[in-house]
mmCIF file of C-alpha atoms in Angstrom:
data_model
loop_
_atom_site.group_PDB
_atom_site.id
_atom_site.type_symbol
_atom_site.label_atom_id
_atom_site.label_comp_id
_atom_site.label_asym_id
_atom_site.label_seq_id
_atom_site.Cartn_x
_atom_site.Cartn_y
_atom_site.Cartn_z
ATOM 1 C CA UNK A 1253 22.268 7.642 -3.950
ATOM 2 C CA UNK A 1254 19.315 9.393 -3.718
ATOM 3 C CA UNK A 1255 16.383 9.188 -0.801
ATOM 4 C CA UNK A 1256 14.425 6.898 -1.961
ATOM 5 C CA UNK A 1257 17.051 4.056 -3.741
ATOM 6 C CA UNK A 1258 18.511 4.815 0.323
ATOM 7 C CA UNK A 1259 15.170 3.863 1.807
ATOM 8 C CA UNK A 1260 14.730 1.105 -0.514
ATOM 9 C CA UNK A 1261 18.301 -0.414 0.592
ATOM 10 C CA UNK A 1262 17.656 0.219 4.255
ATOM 11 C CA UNK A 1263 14.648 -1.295 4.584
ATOM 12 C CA UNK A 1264 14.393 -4.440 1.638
ATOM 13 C CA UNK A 1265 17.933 -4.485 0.970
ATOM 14 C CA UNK A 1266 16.953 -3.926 -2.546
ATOM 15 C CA UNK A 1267 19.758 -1.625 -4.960
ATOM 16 C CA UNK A 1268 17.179 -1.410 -7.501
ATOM 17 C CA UNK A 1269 13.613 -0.801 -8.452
ATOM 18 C CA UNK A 1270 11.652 -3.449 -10.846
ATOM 19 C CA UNK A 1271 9.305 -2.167 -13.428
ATOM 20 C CA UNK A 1272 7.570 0.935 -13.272
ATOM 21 C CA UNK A 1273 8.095 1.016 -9.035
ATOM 22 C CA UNK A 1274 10.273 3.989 -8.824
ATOM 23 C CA UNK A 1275 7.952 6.150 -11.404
ATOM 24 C CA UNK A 1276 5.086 5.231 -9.010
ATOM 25 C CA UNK A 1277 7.059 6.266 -5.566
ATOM 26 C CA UNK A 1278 8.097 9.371 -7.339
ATOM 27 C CA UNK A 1279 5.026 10.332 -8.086
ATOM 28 C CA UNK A 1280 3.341 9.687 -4.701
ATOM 29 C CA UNK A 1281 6.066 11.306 -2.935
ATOM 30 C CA UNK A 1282 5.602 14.610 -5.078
ATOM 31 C CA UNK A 1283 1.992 14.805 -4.092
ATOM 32 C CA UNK A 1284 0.343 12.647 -7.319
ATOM 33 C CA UNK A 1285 -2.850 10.805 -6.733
ATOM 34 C CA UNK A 1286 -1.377 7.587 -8.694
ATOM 35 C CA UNK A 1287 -3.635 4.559 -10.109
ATOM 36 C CA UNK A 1288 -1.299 1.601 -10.339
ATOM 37 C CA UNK A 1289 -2.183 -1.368 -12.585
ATOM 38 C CA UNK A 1290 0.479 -3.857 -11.908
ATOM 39 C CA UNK A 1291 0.487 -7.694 -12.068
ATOM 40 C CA UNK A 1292 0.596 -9.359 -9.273
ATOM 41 C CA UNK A 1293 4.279 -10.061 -8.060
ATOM 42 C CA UNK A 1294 4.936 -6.532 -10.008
ATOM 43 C CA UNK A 1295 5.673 -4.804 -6.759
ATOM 44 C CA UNK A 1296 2.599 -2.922 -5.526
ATOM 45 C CA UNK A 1297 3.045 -2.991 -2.417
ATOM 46 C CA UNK A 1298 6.299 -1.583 -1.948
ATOM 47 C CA UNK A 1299 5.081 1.500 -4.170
ATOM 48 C CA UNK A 1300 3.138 2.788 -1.531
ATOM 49 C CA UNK A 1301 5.351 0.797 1.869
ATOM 50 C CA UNK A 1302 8.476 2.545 0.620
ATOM 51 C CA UNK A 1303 6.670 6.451 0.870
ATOM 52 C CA UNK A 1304 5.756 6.111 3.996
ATOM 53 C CA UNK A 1305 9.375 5.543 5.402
ATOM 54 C CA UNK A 1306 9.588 9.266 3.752
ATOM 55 C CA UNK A 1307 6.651 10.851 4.087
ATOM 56 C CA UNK A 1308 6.087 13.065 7.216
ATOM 57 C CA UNK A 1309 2.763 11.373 8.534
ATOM 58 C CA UNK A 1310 0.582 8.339 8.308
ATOM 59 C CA UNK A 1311 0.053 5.928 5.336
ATOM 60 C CA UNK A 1312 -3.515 4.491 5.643
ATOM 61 C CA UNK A 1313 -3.848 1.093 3.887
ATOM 62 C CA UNK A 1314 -7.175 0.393 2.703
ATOM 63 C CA UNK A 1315 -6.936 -3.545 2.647
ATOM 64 C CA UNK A 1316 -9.905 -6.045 1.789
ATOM 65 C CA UNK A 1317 -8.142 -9.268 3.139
ATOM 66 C CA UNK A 1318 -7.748 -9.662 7.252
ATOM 67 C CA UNK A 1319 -4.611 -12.213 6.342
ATOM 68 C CA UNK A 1320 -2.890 -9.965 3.595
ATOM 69 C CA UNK A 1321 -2.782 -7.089 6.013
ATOM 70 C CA UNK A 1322 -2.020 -9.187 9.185
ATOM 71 C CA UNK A 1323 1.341 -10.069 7.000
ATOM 72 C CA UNK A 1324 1.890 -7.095 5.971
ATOM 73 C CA UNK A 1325 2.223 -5.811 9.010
ATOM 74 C CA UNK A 1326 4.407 -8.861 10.224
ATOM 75 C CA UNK A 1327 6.897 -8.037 7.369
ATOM 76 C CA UNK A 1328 6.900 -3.897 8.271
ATOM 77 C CA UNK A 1329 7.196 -4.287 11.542
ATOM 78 C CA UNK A 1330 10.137 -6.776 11.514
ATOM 79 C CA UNK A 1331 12.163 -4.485 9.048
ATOM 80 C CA UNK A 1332 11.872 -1.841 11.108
ATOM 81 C CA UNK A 1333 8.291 0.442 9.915
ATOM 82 C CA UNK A 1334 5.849 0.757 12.409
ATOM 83 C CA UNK A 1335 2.718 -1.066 11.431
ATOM 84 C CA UNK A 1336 -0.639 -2.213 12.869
ATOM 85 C CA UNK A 1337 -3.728 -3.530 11.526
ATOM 86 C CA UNK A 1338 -7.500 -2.373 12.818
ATOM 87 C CA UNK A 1339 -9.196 -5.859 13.388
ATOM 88 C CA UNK A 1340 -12.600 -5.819 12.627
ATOM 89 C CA UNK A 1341 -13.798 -7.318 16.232
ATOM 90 C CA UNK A 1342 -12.127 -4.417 18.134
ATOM 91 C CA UNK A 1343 -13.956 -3.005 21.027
ATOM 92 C CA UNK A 1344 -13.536 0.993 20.868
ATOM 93 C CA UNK A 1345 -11.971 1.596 23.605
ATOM 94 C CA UNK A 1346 -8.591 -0.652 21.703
ATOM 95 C CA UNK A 1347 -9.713 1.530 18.644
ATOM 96 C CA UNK A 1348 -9.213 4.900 20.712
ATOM 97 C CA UNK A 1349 -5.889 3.798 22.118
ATOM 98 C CA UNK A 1350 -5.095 2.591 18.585
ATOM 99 C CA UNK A 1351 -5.775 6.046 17.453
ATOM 100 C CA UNK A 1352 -4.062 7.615 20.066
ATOM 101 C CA UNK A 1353 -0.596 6.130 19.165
ATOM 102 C CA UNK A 1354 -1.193 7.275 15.577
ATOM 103 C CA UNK A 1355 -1.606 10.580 16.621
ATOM 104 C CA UNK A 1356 1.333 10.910 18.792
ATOM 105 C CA UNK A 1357 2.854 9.524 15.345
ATOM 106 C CA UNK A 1358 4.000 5.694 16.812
ATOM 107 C CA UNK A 1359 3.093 3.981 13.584
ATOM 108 C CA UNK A 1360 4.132 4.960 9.865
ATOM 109 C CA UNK A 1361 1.819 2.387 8.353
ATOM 110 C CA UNK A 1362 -1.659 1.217 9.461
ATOM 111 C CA UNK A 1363 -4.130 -1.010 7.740
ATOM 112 C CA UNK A 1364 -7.635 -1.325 7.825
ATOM 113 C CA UNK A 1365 -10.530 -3.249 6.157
ATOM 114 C CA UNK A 1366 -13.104 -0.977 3.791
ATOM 115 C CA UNK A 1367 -15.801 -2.891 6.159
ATOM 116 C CA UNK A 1368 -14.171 -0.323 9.004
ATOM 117 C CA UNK A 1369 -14.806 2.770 6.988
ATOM 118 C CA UNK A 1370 -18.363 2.200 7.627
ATOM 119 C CA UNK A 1371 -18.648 3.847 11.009
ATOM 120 C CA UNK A 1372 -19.263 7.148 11.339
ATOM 121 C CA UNK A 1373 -17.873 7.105 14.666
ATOM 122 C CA UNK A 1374 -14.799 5.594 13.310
ATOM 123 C CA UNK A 1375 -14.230 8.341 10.568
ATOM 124 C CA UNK A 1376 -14.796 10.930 13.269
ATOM 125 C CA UNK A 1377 -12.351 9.820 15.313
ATOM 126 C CA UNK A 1378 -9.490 8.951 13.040
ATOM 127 C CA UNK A 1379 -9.562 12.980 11.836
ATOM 128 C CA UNK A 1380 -6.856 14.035 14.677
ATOM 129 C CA UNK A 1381 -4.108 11.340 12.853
ATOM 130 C CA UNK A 1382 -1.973 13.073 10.348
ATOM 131 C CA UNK A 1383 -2.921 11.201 7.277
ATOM 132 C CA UNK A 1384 -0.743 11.905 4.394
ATOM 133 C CA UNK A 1385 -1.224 8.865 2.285
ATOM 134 C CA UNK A 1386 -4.320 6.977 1.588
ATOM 135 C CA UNK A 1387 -3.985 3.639 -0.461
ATOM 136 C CA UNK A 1388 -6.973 1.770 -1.561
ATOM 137 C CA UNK A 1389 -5.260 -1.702 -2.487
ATOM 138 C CA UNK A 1390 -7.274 -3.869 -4.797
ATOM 139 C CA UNK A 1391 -9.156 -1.150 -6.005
ATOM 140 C CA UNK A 1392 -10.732 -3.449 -8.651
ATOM 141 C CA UNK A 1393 -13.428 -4.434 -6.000
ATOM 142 C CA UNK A 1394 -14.445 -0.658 -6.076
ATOM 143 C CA UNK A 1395 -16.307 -0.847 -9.503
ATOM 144 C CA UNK A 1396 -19.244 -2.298 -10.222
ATOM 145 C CA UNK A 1397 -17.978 -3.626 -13.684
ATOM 146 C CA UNK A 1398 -15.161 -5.459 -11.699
ATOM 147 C CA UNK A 1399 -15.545 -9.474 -10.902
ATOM 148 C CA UNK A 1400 -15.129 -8.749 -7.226
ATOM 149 C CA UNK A 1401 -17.093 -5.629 -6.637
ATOM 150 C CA UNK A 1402 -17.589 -4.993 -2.509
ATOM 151 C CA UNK A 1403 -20.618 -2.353 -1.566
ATOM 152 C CA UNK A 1404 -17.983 -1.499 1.518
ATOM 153 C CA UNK A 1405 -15.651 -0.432 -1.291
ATOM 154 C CA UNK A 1406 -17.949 2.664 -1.977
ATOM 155 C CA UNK A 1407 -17.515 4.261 1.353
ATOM 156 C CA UNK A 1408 -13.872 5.097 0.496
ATOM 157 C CA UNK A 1409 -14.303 8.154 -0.908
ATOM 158 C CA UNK A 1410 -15.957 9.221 2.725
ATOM 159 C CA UNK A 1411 -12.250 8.517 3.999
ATOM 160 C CA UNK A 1412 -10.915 10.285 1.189
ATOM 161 C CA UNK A 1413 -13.238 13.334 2.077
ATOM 162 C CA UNK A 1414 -12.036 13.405 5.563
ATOM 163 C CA UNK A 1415 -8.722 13.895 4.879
ATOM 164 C CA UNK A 1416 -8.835 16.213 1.800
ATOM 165 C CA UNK A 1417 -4.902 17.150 1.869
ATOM 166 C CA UNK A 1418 -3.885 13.269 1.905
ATOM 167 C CA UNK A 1419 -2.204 11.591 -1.385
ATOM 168 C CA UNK A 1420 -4.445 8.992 -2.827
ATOM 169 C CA UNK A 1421 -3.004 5.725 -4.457
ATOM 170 C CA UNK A 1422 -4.970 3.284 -6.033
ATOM 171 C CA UNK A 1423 -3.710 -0.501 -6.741
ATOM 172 C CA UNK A 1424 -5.028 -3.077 -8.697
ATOM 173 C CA UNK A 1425 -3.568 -5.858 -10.769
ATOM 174 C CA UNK A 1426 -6.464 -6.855 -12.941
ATOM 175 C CA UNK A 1427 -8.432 -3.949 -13.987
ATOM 176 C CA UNK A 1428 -9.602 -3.245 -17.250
ATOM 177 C CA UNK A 1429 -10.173 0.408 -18.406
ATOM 178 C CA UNK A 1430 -13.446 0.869 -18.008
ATOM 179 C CA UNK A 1431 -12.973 -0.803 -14.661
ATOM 180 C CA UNK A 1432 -9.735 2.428 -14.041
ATOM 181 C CA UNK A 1433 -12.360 4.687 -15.674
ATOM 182 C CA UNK A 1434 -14.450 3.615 -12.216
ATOM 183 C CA UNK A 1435 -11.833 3.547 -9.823
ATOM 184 C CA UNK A 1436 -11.189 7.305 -11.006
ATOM 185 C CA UNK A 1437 -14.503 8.630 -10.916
ATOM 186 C CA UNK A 1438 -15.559 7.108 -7.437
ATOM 187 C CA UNK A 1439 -12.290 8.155 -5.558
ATOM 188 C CA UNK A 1440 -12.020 11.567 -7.414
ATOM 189 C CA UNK A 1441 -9.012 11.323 -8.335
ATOM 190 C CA UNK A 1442 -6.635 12.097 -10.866
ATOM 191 C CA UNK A 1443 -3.576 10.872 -12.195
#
C-alpha cells in the first residue's frame, strides 16, 4: 500500500480515492501548484487535509466561512491532525501564542479567514511558521467575474509572496474558465 492510500486509511478509514482525489494529492505532494474544480461533495477537502498528514510542515487553509473552518477543525482534530482556526476577534497576544505553537510545529493544519490576511502585522509575524502548503478554498470568490467575488480575496497573493517556497492549491466547485483563467493569474500560479 503505498503512503498516501496508508494515510488515507489511517485517518478516514477510506481504502480508496473517489474521482480525480488521488491525481490531485499526487500532485500537491510532488510540489504542483494544483487548481481543483470539483463539485461539491467531490472531495476537496480531503485533497489538500490528506497532504498535510505527509508533508513536513504547515498546511495553511485559506477559508471564507468562520463555521466551515470551525468544523473542519472539529473533524481533524478528532481523527487525530492537529488543527486550529484563527478567529477573527483574537486579541494578538492569542495570535502570538497561536503562532508560537505553529512554529514549534504543534499543528499540521490551521485555518484562517482571507479577512486575516489583511494585517500587515499578521503576515509579518506568521513568516517564522514553516508553511509548506497554502490552500485558497473557494477560490471562485477571488475573481471578479465570479458571483461571490470578496475584495479580501485579493490579498492572497501577499500570503503567497511571503512564503515563496510553499505549494499553492486552489479549490473551487463552480468556476467557469474564465473565472480559472482569474484564479491563475491573481495567485501566480501554475498548474
Amino acid at each position: 500500500m503505498n503512503i498516501i492510500k496508508s494515510a488515507l486509511y489511517k485517518y478516514w478509514k477510506f481504502r480508496n480515492f473517489i474521482g480525480k482525489q488521488e491525481v490531485v494529492i499526487n500532485s500537491i505532494i510532488d510540489g504542483n501548484n494544483t487548481l481543483v474544480s470539483l463539485p461539491t461533495g467531490g472531495g476537496k477537502s480531503l485533497c489538500y487535509q490528506l497532504p498535510s498528514t505527509i508533508i513536513k510542515g504547515t498546511t495553511f487553509v485559506i477559508s471564507p466561512l468562520i463555521s466551515l473552518m470551525e468544523d473542519q477543525v472539529y473533524k481533524m482534530n478528532k481523527i487525530g491532525i492537529s488543527s486550529f482556526y484563527f478567529k477573527s476577534e483574537e486579541i494578538n497576544l492569542s495570535i502570538d501564542k497561536q503562532i508560537d505553537n505553529l512554529i514549534y510545529g504543534n499543528y499540521r493544519l490551521v485555518y484562517c479567514s482571507p479577512e486575516r490576511l489583511n494585517s500587515s502585522s499578521f503576515l509579518e509575524k506568521i513568516k517564522k511558521v514553516n508553511i509548506k502548503h497554502i490552500v485558497v478554498d473557494e477560490a471562485h470568490c477571488i475573481s471578479e467575474w465570479g458571483y461571490s467575488f470578496r475584495p479580501s480575496y485579493r490579498n492572497i497573493k501577499r500570503m503567497i509572496d511571503t512564503f515563496p517556497i510553499a505549494t499553492i492549491s486552489a479549490y473551487s466547485g463552480s468556476a467557469t474558465s474564465r473565472v480559472k483563467k482569474d484564479i491563475i493569474k491573481n495567485l501566480g500560479i501554475e498548474n
